[in-house]
Short mmCIF file of C-alpha atoms in Angstrom, two decimals:
data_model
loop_
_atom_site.label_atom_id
_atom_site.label_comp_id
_atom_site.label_asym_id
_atom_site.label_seq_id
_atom_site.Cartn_x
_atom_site.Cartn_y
_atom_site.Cartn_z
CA UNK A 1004 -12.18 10.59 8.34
CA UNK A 1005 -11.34 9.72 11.95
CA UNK A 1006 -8.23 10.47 13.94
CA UNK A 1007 -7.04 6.95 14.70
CA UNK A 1008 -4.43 6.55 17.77
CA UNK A 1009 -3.37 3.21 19.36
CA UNK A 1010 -7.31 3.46 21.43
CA UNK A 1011 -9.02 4.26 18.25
CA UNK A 1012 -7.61 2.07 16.37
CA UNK A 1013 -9.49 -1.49 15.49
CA UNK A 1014 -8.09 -4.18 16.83
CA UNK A 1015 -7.32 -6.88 14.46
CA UNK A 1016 -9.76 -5.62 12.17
CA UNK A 1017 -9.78 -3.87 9.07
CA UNK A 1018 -9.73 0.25 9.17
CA UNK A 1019 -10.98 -0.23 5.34
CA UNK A 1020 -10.87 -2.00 2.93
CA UNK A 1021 -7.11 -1.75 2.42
CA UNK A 1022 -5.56 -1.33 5.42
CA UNK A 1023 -5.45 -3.76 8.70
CA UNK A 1024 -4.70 -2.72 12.07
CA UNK A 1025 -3.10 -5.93 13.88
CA UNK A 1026 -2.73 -6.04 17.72
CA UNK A 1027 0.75 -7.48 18.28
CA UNK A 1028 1.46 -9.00 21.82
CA UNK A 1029 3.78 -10.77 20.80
CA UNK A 1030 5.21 -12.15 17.52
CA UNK A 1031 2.96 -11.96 14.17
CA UNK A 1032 4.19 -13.50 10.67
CA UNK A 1033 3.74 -10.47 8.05
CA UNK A 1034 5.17 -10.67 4.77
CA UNK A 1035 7.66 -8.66 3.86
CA UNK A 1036 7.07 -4.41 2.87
CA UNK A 1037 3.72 -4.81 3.78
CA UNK A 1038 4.09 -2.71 7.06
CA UNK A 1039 2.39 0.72 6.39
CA UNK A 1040 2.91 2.39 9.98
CA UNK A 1041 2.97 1.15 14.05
CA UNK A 1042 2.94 2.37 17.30
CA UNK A 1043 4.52 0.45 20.12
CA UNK A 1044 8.15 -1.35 20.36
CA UNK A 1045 7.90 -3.28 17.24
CA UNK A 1046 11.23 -5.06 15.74
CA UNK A 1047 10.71 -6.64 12.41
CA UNK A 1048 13.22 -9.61 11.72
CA UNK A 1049 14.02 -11.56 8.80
CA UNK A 1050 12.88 -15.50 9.04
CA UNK A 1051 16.27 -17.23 9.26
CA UNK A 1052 18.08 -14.60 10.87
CA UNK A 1053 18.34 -14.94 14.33
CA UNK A 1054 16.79 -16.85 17.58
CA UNK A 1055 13.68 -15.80 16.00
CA UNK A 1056 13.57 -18.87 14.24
CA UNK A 1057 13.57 -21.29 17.28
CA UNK A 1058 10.27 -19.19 18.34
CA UNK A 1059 8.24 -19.53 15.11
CA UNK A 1060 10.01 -22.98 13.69
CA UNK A 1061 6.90 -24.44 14.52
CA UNK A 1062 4.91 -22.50 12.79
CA UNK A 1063 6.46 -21.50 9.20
CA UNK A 1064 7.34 -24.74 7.52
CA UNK A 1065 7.43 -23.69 3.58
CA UNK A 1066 11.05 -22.57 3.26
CA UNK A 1067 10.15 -22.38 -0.58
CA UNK A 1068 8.47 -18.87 0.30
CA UNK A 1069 11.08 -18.16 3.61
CA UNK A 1070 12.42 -15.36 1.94
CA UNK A 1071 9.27 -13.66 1.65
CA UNK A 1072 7.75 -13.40 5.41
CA UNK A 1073 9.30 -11.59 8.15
CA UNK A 1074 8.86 -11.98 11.78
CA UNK A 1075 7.02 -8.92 13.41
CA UNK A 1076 7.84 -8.93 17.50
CA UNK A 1077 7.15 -7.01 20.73
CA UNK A 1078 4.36 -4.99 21.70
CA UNK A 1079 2.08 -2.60 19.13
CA UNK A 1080 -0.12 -1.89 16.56
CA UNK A 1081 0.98 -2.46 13.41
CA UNK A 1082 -0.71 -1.61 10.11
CA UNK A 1083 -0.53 -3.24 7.02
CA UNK A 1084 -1.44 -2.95 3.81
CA UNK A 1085 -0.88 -4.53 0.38
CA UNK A 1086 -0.23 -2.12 -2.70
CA UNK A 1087 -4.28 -1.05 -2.08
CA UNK A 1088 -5.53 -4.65 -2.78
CA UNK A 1089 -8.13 -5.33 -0.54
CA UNK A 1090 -7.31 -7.31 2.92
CA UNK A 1091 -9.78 -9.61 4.57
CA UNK A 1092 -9.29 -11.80 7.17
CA UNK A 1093 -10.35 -15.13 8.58
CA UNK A 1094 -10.36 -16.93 12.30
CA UNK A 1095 -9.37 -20.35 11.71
CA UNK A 1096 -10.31 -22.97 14.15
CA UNK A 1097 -9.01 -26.41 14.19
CA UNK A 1098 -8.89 -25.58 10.36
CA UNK A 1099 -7.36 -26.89 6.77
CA UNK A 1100 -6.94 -23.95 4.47
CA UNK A 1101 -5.27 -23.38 1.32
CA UNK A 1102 -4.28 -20.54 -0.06
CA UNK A 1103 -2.45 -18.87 -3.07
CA UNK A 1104 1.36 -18.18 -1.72
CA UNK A 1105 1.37 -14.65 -3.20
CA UNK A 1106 -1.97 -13.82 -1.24
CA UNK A 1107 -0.77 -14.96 1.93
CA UNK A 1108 -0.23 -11.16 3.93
CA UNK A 1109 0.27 -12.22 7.84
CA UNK A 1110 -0.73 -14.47 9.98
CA UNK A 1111 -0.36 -15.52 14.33
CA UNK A 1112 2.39 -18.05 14.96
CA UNK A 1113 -0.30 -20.50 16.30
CA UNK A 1114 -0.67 -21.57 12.78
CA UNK A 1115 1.60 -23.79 10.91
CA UNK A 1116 2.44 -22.70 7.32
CA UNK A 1117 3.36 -25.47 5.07
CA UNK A 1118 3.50 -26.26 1.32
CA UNK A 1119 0.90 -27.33 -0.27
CA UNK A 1120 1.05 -30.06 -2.59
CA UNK A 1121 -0.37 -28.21 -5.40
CA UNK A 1122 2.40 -25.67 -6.62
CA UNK A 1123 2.28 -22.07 -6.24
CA UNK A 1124 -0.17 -22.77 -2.61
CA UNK A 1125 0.32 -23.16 1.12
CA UNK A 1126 -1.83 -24.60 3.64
CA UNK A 1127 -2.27 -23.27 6.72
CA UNK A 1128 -3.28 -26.15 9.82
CA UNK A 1129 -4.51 -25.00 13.48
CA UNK A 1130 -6.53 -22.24 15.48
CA UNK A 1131 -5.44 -18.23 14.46
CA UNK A 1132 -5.62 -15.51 12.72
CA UNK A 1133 -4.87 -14.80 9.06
CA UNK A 1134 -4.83 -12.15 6.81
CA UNK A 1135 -4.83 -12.35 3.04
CA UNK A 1136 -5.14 -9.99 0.17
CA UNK A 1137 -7.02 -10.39 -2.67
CA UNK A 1138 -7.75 -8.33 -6.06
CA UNK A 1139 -11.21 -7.37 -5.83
CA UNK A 1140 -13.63 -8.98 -2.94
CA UNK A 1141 -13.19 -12.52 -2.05
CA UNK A 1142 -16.82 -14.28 -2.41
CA UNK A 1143 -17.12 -17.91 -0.76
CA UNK A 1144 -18.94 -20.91 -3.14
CA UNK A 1145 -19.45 -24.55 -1.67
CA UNK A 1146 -18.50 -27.61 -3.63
CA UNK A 1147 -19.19 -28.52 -6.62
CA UNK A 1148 -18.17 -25.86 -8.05
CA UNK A 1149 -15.73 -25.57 -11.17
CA UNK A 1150 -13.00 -22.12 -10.45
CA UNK A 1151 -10.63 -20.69 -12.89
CA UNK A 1152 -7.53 -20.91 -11.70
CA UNK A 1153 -6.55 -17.02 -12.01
CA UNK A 1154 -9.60 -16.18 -9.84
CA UNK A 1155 -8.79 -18.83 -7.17
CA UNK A 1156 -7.52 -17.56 -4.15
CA UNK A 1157 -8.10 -20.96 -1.57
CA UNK A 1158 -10.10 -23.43 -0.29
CA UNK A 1159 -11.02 -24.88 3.07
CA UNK A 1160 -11.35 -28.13 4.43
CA UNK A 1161 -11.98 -29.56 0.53
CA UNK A 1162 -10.44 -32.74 -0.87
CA UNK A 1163 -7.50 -31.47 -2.86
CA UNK A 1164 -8.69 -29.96 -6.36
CA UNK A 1165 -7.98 -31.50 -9.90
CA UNK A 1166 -7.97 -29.75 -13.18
CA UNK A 1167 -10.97 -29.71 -15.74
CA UNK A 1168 -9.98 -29.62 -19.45
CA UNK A 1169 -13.19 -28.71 -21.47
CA UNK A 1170 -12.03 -30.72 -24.31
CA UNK A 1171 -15.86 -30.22 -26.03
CA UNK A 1172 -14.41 -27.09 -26.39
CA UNK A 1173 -10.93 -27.85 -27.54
CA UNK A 1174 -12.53 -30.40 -29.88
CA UNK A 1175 -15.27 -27.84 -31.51
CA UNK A 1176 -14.29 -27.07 -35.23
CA UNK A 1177 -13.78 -23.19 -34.71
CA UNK A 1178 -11.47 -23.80 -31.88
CA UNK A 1179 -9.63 -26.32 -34.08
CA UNK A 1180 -9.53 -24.02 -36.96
CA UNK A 1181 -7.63 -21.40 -34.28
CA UNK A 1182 -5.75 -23.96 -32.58
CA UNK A 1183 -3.97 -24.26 -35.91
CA UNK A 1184 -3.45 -20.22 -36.26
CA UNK A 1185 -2.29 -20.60 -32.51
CA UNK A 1186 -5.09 -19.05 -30.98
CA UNK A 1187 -6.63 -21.08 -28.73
CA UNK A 1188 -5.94 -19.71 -25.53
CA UNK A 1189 -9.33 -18.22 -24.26
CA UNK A 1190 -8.18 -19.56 -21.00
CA UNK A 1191 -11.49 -20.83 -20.38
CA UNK A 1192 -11.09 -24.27 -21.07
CA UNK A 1193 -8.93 -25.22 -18.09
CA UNK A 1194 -10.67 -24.77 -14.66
CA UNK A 1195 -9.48 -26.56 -11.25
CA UNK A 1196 -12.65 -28.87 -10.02
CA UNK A 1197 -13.72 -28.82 -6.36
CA UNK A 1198 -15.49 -31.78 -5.00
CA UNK A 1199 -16.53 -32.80 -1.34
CA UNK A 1200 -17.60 -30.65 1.68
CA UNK A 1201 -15.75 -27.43 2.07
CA UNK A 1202 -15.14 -23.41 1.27
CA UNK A 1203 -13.83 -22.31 -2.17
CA UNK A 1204 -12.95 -18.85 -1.68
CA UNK A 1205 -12.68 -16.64 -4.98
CA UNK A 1206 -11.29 -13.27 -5.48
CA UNK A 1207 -13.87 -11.08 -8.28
CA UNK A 1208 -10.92 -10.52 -10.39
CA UNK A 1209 -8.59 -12.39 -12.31
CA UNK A 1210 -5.79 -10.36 -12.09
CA UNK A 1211 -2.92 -10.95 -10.31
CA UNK A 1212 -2.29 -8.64 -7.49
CA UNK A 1213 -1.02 -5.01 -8.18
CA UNK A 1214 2.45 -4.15 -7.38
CA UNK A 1215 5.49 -6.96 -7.62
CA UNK A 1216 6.88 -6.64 -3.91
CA UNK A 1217 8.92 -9.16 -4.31
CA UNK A 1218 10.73 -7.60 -6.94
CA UNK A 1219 10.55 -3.91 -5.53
CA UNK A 1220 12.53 -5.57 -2.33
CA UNK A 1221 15.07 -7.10 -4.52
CA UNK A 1222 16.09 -3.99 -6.07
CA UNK A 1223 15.98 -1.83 -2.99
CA UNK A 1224 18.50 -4.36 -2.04
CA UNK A 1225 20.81 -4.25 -5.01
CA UNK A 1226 22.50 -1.35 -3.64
CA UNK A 1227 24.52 -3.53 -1.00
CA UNK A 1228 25.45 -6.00 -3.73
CA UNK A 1229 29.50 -5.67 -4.54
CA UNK A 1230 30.34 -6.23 -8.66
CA UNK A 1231 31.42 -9.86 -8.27
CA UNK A 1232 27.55 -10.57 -6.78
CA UNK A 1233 26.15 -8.61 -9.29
CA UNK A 1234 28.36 -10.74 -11.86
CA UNK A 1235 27.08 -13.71 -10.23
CA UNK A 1236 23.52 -12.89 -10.07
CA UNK A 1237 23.77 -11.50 -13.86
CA UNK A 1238 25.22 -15.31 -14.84
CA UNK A 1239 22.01 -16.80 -12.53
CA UNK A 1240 19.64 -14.83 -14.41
CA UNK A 1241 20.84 -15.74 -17.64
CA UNK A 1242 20.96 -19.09 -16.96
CA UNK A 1243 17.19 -19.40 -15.75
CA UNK A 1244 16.32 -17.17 -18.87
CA UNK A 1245 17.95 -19.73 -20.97
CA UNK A 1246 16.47 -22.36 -19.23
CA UNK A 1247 12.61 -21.17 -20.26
CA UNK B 951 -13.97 30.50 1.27
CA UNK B 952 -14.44 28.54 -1.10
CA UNK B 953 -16.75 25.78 0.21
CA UNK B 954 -15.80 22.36 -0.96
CA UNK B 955 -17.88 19.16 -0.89
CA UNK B 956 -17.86 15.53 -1.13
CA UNK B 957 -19.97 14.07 -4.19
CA UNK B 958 -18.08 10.65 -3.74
CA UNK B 959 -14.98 8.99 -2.39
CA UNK B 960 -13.31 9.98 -6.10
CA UNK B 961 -15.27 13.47 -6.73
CA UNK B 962 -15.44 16.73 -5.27
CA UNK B 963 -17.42 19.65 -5.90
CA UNK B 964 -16.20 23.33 -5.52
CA UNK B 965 -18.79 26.10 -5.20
CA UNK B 966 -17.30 29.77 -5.92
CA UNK B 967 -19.29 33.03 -5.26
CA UNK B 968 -17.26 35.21 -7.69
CA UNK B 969 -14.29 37.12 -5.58
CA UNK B 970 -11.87 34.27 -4.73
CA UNK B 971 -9.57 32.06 -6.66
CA UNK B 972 -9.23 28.49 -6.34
CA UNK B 973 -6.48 26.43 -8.10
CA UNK B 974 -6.20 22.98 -8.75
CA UNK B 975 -3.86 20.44 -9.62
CA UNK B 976 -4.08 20.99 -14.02
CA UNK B 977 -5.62 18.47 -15.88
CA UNK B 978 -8.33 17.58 -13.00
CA UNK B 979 -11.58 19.78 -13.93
CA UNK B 980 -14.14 17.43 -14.85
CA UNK B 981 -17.32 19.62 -15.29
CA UNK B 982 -18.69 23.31 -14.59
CA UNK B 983 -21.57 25.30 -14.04
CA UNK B 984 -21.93 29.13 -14.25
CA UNK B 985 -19.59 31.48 -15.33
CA UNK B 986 -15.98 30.37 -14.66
CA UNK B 987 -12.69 31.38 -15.88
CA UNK B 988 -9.45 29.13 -16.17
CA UNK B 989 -6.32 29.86 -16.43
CA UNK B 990 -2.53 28.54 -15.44
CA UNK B 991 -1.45 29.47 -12.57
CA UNK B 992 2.60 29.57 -12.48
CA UNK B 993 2.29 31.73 -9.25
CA UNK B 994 -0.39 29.84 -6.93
CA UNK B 995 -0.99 32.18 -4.85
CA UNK B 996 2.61 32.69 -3.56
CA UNK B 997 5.32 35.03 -4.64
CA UNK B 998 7.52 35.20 -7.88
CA UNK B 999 10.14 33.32 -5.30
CA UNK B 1000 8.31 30.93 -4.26
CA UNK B 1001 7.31 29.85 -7.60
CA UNK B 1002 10.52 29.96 -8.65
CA UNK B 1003 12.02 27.86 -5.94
CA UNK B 1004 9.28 25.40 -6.85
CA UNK B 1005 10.38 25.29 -10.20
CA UNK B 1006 13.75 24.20 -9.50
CA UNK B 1007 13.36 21.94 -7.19
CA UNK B 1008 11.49 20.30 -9.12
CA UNK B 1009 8.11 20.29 -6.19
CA UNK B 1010 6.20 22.25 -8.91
CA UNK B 1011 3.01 22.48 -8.39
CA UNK B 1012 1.14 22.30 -11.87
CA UNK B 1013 -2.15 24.40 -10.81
CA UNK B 1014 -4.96 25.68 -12.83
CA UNK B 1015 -6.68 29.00 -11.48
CA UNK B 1016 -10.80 29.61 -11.43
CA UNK B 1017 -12.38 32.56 -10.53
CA UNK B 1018 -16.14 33.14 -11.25
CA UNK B 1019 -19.29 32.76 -10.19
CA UNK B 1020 -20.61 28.80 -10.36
CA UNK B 1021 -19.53 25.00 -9.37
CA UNK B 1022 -16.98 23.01 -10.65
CA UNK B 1023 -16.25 19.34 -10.24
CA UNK B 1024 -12.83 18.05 -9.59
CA UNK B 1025 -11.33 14.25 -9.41
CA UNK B 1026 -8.05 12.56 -10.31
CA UNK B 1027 -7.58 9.06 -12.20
CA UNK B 1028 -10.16 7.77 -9.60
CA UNK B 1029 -7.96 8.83 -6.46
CA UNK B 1030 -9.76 9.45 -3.46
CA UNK B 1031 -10.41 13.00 -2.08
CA UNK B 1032 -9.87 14.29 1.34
CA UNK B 1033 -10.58 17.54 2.53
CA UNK B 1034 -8.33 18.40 5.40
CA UNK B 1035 -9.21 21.68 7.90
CA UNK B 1036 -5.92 23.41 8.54
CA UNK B 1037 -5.99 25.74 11.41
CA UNK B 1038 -2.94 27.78 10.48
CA UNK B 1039 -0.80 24.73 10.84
CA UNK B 1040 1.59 23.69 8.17
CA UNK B 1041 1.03 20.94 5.89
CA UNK B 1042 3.74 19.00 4.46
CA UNK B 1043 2.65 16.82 1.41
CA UNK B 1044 4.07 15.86 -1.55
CA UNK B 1045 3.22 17.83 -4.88
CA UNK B 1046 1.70 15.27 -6.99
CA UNK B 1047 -0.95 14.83 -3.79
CA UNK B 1048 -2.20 18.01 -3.71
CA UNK B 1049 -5.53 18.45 -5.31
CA UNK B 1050 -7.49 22.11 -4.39
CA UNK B 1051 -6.92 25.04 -2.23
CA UNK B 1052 -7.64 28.75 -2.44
CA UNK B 1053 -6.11 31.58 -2.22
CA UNK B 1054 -6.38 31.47 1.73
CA UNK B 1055 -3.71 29.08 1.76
CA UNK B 1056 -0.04 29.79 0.80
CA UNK B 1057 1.90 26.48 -0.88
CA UNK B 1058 5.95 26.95 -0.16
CA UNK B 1059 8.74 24.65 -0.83
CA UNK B 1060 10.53 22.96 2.10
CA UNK B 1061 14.30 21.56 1.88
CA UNK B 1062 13.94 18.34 3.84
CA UNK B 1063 17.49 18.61 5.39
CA UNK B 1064 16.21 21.32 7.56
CA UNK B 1065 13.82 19.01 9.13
CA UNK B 1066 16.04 17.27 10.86
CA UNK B 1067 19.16 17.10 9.69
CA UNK B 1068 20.56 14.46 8.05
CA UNK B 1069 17.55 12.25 8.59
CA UNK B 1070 15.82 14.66 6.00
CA UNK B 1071 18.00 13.95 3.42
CA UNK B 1072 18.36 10.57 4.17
CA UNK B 1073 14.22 10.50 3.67
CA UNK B 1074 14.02 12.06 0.79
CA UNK B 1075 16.54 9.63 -0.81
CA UNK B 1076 15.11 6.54 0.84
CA UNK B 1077 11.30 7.71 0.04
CA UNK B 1078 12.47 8.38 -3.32
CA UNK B 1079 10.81 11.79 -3.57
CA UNK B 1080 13.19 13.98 -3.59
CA UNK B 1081 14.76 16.59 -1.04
CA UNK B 1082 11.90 18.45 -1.19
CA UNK B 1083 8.60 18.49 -0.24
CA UNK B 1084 5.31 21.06 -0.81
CA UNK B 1085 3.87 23.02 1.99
CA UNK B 1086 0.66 24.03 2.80
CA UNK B 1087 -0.40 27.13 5.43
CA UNK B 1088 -3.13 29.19 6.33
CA UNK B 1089 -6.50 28.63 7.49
CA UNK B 1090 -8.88 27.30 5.55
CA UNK B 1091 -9.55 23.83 3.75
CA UNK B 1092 -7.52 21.65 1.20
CA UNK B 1093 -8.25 18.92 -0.56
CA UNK B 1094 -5.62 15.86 -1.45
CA UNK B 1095 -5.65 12.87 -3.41
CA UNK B 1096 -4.93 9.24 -1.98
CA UNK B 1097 -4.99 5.64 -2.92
CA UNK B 1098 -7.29 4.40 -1.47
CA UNK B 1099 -8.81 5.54 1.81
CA UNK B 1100 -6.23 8.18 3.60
CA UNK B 1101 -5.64 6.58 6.85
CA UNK B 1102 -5.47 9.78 9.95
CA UNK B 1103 -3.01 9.15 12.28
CA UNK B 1104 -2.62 10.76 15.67
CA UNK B 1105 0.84 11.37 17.13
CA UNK B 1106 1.66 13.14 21.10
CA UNK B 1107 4.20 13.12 23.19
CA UNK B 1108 4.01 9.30 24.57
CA UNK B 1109 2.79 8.07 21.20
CA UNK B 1110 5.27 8.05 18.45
CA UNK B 1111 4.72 6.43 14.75
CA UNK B 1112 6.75 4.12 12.57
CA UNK B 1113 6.06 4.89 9.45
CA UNK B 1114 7.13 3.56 6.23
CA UNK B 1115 8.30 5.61 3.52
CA UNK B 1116 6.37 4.36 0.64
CA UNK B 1117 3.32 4.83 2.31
CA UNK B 1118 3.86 8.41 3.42
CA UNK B 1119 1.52 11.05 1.96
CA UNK B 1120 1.74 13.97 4.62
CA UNK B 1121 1.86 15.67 7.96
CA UNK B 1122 0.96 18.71 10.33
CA UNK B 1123 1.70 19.94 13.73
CA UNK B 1124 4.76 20.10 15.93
CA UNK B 1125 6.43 17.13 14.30
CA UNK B 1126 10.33 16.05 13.81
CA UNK B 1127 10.73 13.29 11.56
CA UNK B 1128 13.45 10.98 11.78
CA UNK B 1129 15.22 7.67 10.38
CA UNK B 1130 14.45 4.86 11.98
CA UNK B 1131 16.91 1.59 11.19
CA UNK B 1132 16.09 -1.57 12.78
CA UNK B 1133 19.10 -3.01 11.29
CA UNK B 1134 20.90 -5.64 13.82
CA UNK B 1135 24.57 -6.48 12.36
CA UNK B 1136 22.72 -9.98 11.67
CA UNK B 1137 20.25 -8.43 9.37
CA UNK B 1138 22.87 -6.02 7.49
CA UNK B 1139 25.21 -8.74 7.06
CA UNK B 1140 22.18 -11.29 6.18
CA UNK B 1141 18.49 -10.87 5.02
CA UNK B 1142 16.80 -7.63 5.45
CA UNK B 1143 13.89 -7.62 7.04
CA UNK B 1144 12.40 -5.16 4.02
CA UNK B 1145 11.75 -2.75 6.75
CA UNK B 1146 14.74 -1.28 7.97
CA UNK B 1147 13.94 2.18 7.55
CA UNK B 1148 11.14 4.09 8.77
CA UNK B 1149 10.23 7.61 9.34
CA UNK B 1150 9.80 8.00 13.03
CA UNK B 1151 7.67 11.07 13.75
CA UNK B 1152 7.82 12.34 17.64
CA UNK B 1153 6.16 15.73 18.89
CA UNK B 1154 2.51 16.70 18.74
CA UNK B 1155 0.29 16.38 14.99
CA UNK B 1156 -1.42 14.28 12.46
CA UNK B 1157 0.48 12.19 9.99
CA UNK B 1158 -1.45 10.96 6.99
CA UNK B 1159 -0.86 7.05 5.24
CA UNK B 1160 -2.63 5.53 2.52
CA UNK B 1161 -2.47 1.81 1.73
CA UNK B 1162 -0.95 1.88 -0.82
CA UNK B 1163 3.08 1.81 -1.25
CA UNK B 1164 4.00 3.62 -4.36
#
């Protein structure tokens, strides 16, 4: 084990497989919780909160997933980490890539963030840096290659992806016989199909990342709700529980 | 001294020579050789005061006791093992961390309100461990679980850390911890950031982070 100060420390480079040290000069999109430790004069801001926004307009663009990035500014190291997933990152150059929302961990403002087209992903445009967890390795395939979608984390510079239903499967008499005990879903017969010239990147696991961040931040931050929020938020929660 | 050593990131090998005692975290022997004895340990090598402090506040220490003559393997759900050298420093890490020492080290309960004031109590109810916390001193070696690799973190006098809570295992030296808040009326009012608090250590020691946030 090493002693690790702000010299020893890598700079933007992993210090293993779960941890990243990121060199801030400036500002640095991280989302939110992630931050494990820093040295330095680091303030972390909320996107939509202050001037901040005029700085990184440009480059966060997906106000579906605002609420989950915060802006990390001034001068430091700053570690990060992600629930002991593992963190890998990639220098984009003039690039296209896509990635799963949830997977997205940080990334330098001189990228633009925006939706992607295909639910649940954003796509990230320009030169940087960008950090994203994944559960298990990530492993890189090249067109044509058939993914399923759990094990999907992105794709690079690819023709957008369509969805494969293996209805030879669907259609063979065992899987009918189940389909009418309602058992048919191996999963397996619905993959997302990559064509063209381009990076797939999968994770080696289909599980979805440990830990629910998202949630653990909204219930740290129950405790400034008043009752007549709390009322509210009850009546929003039953209504999108209904909803399903 | 018990002489430990690394089989793996997850596995750690003990060898005793017969006059010492070594406890460990119950529950965690995996395998022996030799002629080894095992028993609870409600003591641990401290007084019937310290054990009883433990007890009610709740840092107990569950710890098995060998003594014998042999080698005995020790891991944890797959946790990773890190032997740290204490040089009759103080170690401050939570109970459910610690893995193995021996009876050259003395555990001890510490109320966090004395380290600092108000900021300790504010960090035990923000880390959601408690008030208090385990202590290790003495000289010799002891061994603690993480999640993932344990991250070794230098701290002196022109270097301070930001740490956050969750991902807090331990610390030594000449340390003061306080509360950080980077909370701007805009962010109270508004949006947190997620990281308004931190534990802000200052002085001269080693604090220890793992990856991942409990």
């Amino acid at each position: 084990m090493d002693l690790l100060n702000p010299n020893t420390l890598p700079v933007n480079d992993n210090i293993n497989p779960y941890a990243f040290s990121v060199d801030v000069v400036k500002d640095y999109i991280v989302r939110k919780g992630k931050m494990i430790a820093y040295y330095g004069n680091l303030r972390f801001e909320a996107l939509g909160s202050s001037i901040i926004d005029m700085i990184v307009s440009n480059s966060f663009n997906a106000p579906a997933y605002g609420g989950d990035y915060i802006v990390a500014s001034g001068r430091g190291k700053l570690i990060v980490g992600d629930n002991g997933n593992h963190i890998n990152s990639y220098d984009l150059e003039n690039a296209n890539m896509t990635i799963k929302a949830v997977n997205l961990l940080a990334y330098e403002p001189t990228l633009t963030c925006e939706e992607c087209v295909t639910p649940g992903y954003v796509t990230l445009l320009g030169s940087g840096k960008m950090l994203a967890s994944s559960s298990g390795m990530v492993h890189f395939m090249e067109p044509p290659v058939r993914v399923d979608p759990e094990a999907l984390l992105g794709w690079a510079d690819c023709p957008t992806p369509s969805f494969h239903h293996d209805y030879g499967y669907v259609r063979s008499a065992l899987s009918l016989g189940a389909s009418m005990l309602g058992l048919t879903s191996s999963g397996e017969e619905k993959q997302i199909n990559f064509t063209g010239q381009g990076t797939v990147i999968i994770q080696s696991s289909e599980g979805a990342l440990r830990g629910t961040s998202l949630l653990q931040s909204m219930i740290s931050d129950m405790n400034q709700l008043q009752q007549s929020e709390m009322q509210t938020l009850k009546g929003l929660l039953e209504q999108r529980l209904n909803n399903r | 001294m018990a002489r430990y050593a690394k089989i793996n990131e997850t596995l750690i090998q003990v060898d005793l020579n017969g006059n010492e005692d070594l406890y460990a975290k119950k529950g965690s022997m995996l395998a022996y050789t030799g002629d080894i004895q095992f028993q609870g340990a409600f003591l641990s090598g401290g007084s019937l005061r310290e054990a009883t402090v433990r007890q009610v506040t709740g840092e107990g220490l569950h710890l098995m006791k060998a003594r014998g003559r042999g080698t005995v393997l020790y891991g944890h759900r797959g946790m990773m093992v890190n032997i740290i050298s204490l040089g009759g420093e103080r170690l401050y890490v939570e109970s459910d961390s610690v893995l193995a020492f021996d009876q050259s080290i003395r555990p001890g309960t510490e109320f966090l309100g004395n380290q600092g004031g108000v900021g300790g109590l504010v960090r035990g109810a923000m880390a959601g461990q408690g008030l208090f916390t385990t202590t290790l001193d003495g000289n010799g070696e002891v061994v603690i679980l993480s999640s993932g690799d344990l991250i070794e973190l230098q701290v002196d006098q022109s270097r301070p850390i930001f740490v956050d809570p969750q991902a807090y295992v331990g610390h030594k030296g000449h340390l003061t911890t306080q509360i950080h808040t980077d909370v701007n009326w805009k962010t109270f009012v508004g949006q947190g950031s997620g990281e308004s608090f931190q534990f802000k250590f200052t002085g001269q020691g080693t604090v220890y982070v793992q990856a991942d946030e409990r």
